[in-house]
């Protein structure tokens, strides 16, 4: 996984660095220890044979006489279980502690193979080592003293130190691996384990219905992106549930309101019909008045039922939009003409401001008429007597903008974001006796968006409202 690459890279670099340090340390220590071992071995051998060397140098003129020289050194030689050979500069063996007749035997040795003074030793069989020291008499090199000593006398302590020191890099590597594993564990725990634990806690809280728990993880990696996406999902789910709660509340209120609104006109219609049947209306003018009320209540009932039907079609995606190309001026004038007549005897005035543009648009005539009539009726409903409603159509670059402005109650800033929601009614008017289903603006929004336009409202409480929508030009 990409998420593990960074700590693993760090671990690999760390171990590689440790291996390099280990190798360098091992080579350096090996070289130092070999040199130190040789020096230590040479010095140890010199220290052990110092008394014998002094006797040989002081009595060199007698070394060829075994009987005279041997008694001076044999006790020391035997004590160390050693052997001494003295070879002169021409390779002649002049003394051998193990051969009384060495001088008389005229034994000639190869000096190059037998004598060297480079602070080193040669290992023989049976655990013996050979050392050569120069015999200097009167300031002149007269011969070489070659000692054969048991190895343990010069190597035992040295080997122990060398082996111990050579193991030091191994311990360094083990410590490096331990600390690397510790660092990796702490990093993985901080970067991955803790966030996953928090995610698990958040999931459990969400499953219990608690959507308040925020996941604070800001690392820029796959897990960080996942945590941010999860938190966005949590917020969207929270918002969705809140909207659903508001929707359900509005729906319940709507059912109550629709039940009331349906019952009211039906009850009125029934009462006036019964009045007519019983002959309460005794003259033609009273009968006309009763019939007028029945007609009005019937229209209200039909409007309510139609809104519910339109909303159902909208929810099912079956509200059909059949567009055709036509010119905006005649189209809008045909819609506005009956509206103007309707407001002739109304306490609220209606007017058209400016010229209506004559451009080619592609619309569903009946649906756009439905939107305009709904917005005008909505403005009329919330505008007091003596108020004004103004219709404006503007020709803009890519579309025409239609505005319906009123001097009514206005919409609060709290209600503005929800004004086009289904079943929504502003706080100020929830308990007021205004007819309507609360679906009209939602249906208007759906129709305009299906035409590729947008719809919005500009309003301040007690200062009136302006509902605007756009229609694209062909």
Short mmCIF file of C-alpha atoms in Angstrom, two decimals, residues 23 29 39 49 112 166 197 204 228 236 257 260 273 281 385 387 394 421 436 464:
data_model
loop_
_atom_site.label_atom_id
_atom_site.label_comp_id
_atom_site.label_asym_id
_atom_site.label_seq_id
_atom_site.Cartn_x
_atom_site.Cartn_y
_atom_site.Cartn_z
CA UNK A 23 30.86 -2.92 8.08
CA UNK A 29 38.28 -2.66 14.48
CA UNK A 39 52.14 -5.38 19.04
CA UNK A 49 62.18 -13.37 27.41
CA UNK A 112 65.25 -15.17 5.58
CA UNK A 166 35.02 -7.82 17.18
CA UNK A 197 -8.93 3.48 16.02
CA UNK A 204 -19.56 2.99 16.16
CA UNK A 228 -11.25 13.76 5.41
CA UNK A 236 -23.29 15.29 4.59
CA UNK A 257 -52.73 21.86 6.86
CA UNK A 260 -57.74 21.51 7.19
CA UNK A 273 -75.49 23.38 -1.16
CA UNK A 281 -81.63 31.63 -0.59
CA UNK A 385 -54.35 46.14 0.48
CA UNK A 387 -49.75 47.26 -2.22
CA UNK A 394 -35.30 42.12 -19.38
CA UNK A 421 -38.22 23.51 -0.48
CA UNK A 436 -51.96 26.93 -0.21
CA UNK A 464 -41.33 43.03 0.01
#
